[in-house]
Each structure stands twice: as structure tokens, then as C-alpha cells.
Short mmCIF file of C-alpha atoms in Angstrom, two decimals:
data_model
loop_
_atom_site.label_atom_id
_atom_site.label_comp_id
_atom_site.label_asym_id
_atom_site.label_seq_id
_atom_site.Cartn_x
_atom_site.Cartn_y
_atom_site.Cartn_z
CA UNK X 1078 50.93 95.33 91.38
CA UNK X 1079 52.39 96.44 94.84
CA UNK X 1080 54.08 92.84 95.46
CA UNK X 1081 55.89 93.49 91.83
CA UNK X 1082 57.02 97.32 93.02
CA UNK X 1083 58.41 95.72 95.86
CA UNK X 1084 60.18 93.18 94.54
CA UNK X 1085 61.63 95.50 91.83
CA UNK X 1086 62.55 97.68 94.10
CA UNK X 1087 64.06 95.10 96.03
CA UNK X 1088 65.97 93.97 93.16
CA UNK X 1089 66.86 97.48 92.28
CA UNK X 1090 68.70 97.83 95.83
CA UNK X 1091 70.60 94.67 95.36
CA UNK X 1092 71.81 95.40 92.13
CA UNK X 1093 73.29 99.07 94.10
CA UNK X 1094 74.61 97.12 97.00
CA UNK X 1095 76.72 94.23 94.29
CA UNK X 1096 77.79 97.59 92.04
CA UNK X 1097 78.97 99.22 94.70
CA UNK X 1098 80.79 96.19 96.34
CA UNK X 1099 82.42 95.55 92.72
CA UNK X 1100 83.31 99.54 92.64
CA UNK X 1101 84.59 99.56 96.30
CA UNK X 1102 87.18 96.10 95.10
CA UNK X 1103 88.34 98.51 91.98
CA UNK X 1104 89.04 101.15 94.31
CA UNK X 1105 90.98 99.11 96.94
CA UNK X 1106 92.83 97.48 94.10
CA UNK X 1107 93.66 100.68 92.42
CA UNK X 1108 94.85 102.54 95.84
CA UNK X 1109 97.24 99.50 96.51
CA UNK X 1110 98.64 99.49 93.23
CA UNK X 1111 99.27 103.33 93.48
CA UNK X 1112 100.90 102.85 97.10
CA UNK X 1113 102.94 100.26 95.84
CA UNK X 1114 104.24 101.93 93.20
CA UNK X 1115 105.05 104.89 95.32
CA UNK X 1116 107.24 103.20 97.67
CA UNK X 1117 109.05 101.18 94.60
CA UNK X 1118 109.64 104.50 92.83
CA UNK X 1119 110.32 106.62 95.64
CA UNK X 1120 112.86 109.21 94.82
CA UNK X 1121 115.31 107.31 97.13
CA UNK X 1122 116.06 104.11 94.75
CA UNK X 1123 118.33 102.05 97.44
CA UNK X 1124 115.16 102.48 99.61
CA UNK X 1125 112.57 101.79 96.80
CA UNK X 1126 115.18 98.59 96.13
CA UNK X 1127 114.49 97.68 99.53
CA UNK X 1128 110.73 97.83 99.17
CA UNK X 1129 110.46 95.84 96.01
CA UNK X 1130 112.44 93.13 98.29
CA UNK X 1131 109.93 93.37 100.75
CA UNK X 1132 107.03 92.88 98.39
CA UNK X 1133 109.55 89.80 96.79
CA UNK X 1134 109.16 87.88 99.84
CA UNK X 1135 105.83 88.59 100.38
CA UNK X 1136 104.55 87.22 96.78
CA UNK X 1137 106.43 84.02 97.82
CA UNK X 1138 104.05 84.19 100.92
CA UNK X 1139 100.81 85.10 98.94
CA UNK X 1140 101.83 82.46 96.35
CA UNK X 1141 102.13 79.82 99.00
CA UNK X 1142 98.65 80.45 100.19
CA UNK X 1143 97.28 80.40 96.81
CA UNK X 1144 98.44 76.95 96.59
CA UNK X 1145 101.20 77.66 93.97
CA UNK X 1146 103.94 77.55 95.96
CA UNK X 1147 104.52 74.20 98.08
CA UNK X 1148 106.49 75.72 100.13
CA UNK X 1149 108.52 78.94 101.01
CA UNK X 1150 112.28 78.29 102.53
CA UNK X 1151 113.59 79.50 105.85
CA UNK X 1152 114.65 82.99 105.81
CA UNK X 1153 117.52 82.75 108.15
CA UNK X 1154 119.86 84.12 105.34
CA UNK X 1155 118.37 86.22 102.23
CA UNK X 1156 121.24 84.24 99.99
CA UNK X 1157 120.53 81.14 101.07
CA UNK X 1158 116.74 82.11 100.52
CA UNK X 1159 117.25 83.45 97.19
CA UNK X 1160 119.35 79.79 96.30
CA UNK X 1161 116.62 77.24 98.03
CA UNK X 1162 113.50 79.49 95.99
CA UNK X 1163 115.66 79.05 92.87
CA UNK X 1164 115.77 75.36 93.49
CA UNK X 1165 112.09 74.70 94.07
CA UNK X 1166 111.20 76.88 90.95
CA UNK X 1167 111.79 75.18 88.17
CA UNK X 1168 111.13 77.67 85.97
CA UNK X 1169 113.12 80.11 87.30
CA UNK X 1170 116.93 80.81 85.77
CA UNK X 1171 119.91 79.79 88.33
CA UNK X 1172 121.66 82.79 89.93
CA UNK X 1173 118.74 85.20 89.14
CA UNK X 1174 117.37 85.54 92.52
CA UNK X 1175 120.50 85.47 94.05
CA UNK X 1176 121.37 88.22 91.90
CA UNK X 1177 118.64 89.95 93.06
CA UNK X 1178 119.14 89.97 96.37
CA UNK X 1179 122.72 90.93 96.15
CA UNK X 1180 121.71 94.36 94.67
CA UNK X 1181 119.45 94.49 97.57
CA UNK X 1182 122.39 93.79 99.69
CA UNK X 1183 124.18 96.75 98.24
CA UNK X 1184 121.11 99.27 98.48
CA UNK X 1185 120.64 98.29 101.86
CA UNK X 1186 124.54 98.39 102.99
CA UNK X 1187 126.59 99.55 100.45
CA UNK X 1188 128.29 102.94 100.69
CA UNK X 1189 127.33 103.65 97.22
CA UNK X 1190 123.75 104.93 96.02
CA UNK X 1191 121.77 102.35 93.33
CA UNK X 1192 121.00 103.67 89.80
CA UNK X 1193 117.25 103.29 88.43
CA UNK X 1194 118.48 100.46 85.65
CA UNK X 1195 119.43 98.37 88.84
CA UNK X 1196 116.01 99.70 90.35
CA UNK X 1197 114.49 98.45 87.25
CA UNK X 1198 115.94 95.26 87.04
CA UNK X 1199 114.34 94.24 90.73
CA UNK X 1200 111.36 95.06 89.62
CA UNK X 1201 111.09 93.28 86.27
CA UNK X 1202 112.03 89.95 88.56
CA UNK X 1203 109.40 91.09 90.74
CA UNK X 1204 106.57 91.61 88.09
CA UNK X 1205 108.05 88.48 86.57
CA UNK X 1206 106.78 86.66 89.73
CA UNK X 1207 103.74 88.09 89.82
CA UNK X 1208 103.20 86.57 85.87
CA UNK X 1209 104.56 82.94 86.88
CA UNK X 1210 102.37 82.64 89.78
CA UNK X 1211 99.38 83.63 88.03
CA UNK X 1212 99.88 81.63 85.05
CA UNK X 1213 100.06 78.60 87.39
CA UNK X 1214 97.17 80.34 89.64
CA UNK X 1215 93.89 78.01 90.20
CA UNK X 1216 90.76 79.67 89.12
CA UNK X 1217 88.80 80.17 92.57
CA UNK X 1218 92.13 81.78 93.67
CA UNK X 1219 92.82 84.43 90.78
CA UNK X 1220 90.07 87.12 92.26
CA UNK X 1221 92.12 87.15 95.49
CA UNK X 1222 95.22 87.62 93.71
CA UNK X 1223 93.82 90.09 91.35
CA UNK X 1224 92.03 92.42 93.64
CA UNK X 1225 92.43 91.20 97.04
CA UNK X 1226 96.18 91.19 96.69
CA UNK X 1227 96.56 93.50 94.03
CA UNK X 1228 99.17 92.28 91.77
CA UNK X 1229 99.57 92.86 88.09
CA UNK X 1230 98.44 90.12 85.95
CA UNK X 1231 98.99 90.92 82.33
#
């Protein structure tokens, strides 16, 4: 009787300590999406431009650890960049990069302030990337990407 008790309750404290991993993943997950999405929509759009670029290059990075990216070009110039990554991914449109990062260009230099459809058109390309890399994503990989890294999937 007491050997079962103890094993239950055993069980019973394992069972709190996996739940409450699982919850604390959610949580970090959540709070990263929420950040994110603050500095993307900040009230400043050339700066929330500027972020989104950030977080471009950076899913090139993640995706290169995850395997589904061979490699990641030199960053000496962010044109140059944006024409190399459109080489290596095949699936991705000549020019749309590049366009990309000339908008950045002109948020980050440009006299003029950027209007939310331009904001909005860096970050469809960037959620874009986030749905190519995981539909190429290996399996053990996808809970890193998911929760660990905290980008969209569907």
C-alpha cells in the first residue's frame, strides 16, 4: 500500500514538473511573439522596417542551423546579400529580396518617412520565410523553431 502512495505520488510530481515545463515553453513562445510584434509595429514604421530586417537576417541564421539553409552569404553589402540569398533559394522570386532591402534602405536613410503598406509588404516576405523554412524543416528540428525560436508556422 505505502510503496503504491509513493510511487503515485511520485508520478503525480512528475506529471507537475513536465506540465509546467510545457506551460513555461507556451509562455516564452508567447512573450517573444508579443515582443516581436511590438518592435515590427512600433508606431515609428521606418524603425519597425528596420527591425523586421533584423529579424530577416536572423531567420537566414536560424534556418542555417536547422539544416535548411546550406549556407548564408557574406554580408559585406545588404544588396549583394539580398541577390546571392535569391540565388541559393530556388524557390524564391528574382528581385524580391532585393526589393526588400531597398525599402529598408530608404527607412533607414531616406529623408522621407515609410507608409504601413510598405511596412506590410516586409513583413509578408518575412512571414513568407518563416513558411518556406518550415515546410522544408526536419522533424527533430520543428520544436526548436516553433517554440524555441518562436516563429509563426501556419
Amino acid at each position: 500500500g505505502r510503496v503504491l502512495l509513493k510511487i503515485f505520488v511520485v508520478l503525480l510530481m512528475l506529471a507537475g514538473l513536465a506540465g509546467g515545463s510545457a506551460g513555461m515553453v507556451v509562455l516564452h513562445r508567447k512573450r517573444v511573439l508579443q515582443e516581436r510584434n511590438r518592435r515590427f509595429f512600433q508606431k515609428n514604421i521606418n524603425r519597425g522596417i528596420c527591425e523586421i530586417s533584423y529579424a530577416i537576417y536572423g531567420i537566414f541564421q536560424d534556418a542555417k542551423e536547422a539544416g535548411v539553409l546550406q549556407e548564408v552569404p557574406e554580408q559585406n553589402d545588404d544588396r549583394e546579400f539580398a541577390r546571392q540569398t535569391e540565388k541559393i533559394l530556388p524557390w524564391m522570386e528574382e528581385g524580391t529580396y532585393t526589393a526588400i532591402v531597398e525599402l529598408v534602405e530608404r527607412a533607414s536613410f531616406g529623408p522621407d518617412p515609410l507608409t504601413k503598406k510598405d511596412r506590410a509588404r516586409c513583413y509578408q516576405f518575412y512571414e513568407s520565410l518563416e513558411q518556406q523554412f518550415w515546410a522544408q524543416m526536419p522533424r527533430q528540428k520543428r520544436f526548436w523553431w516553433k517554440y524555441m525560436k518562436a516563429y509563426k508556422v501556419s
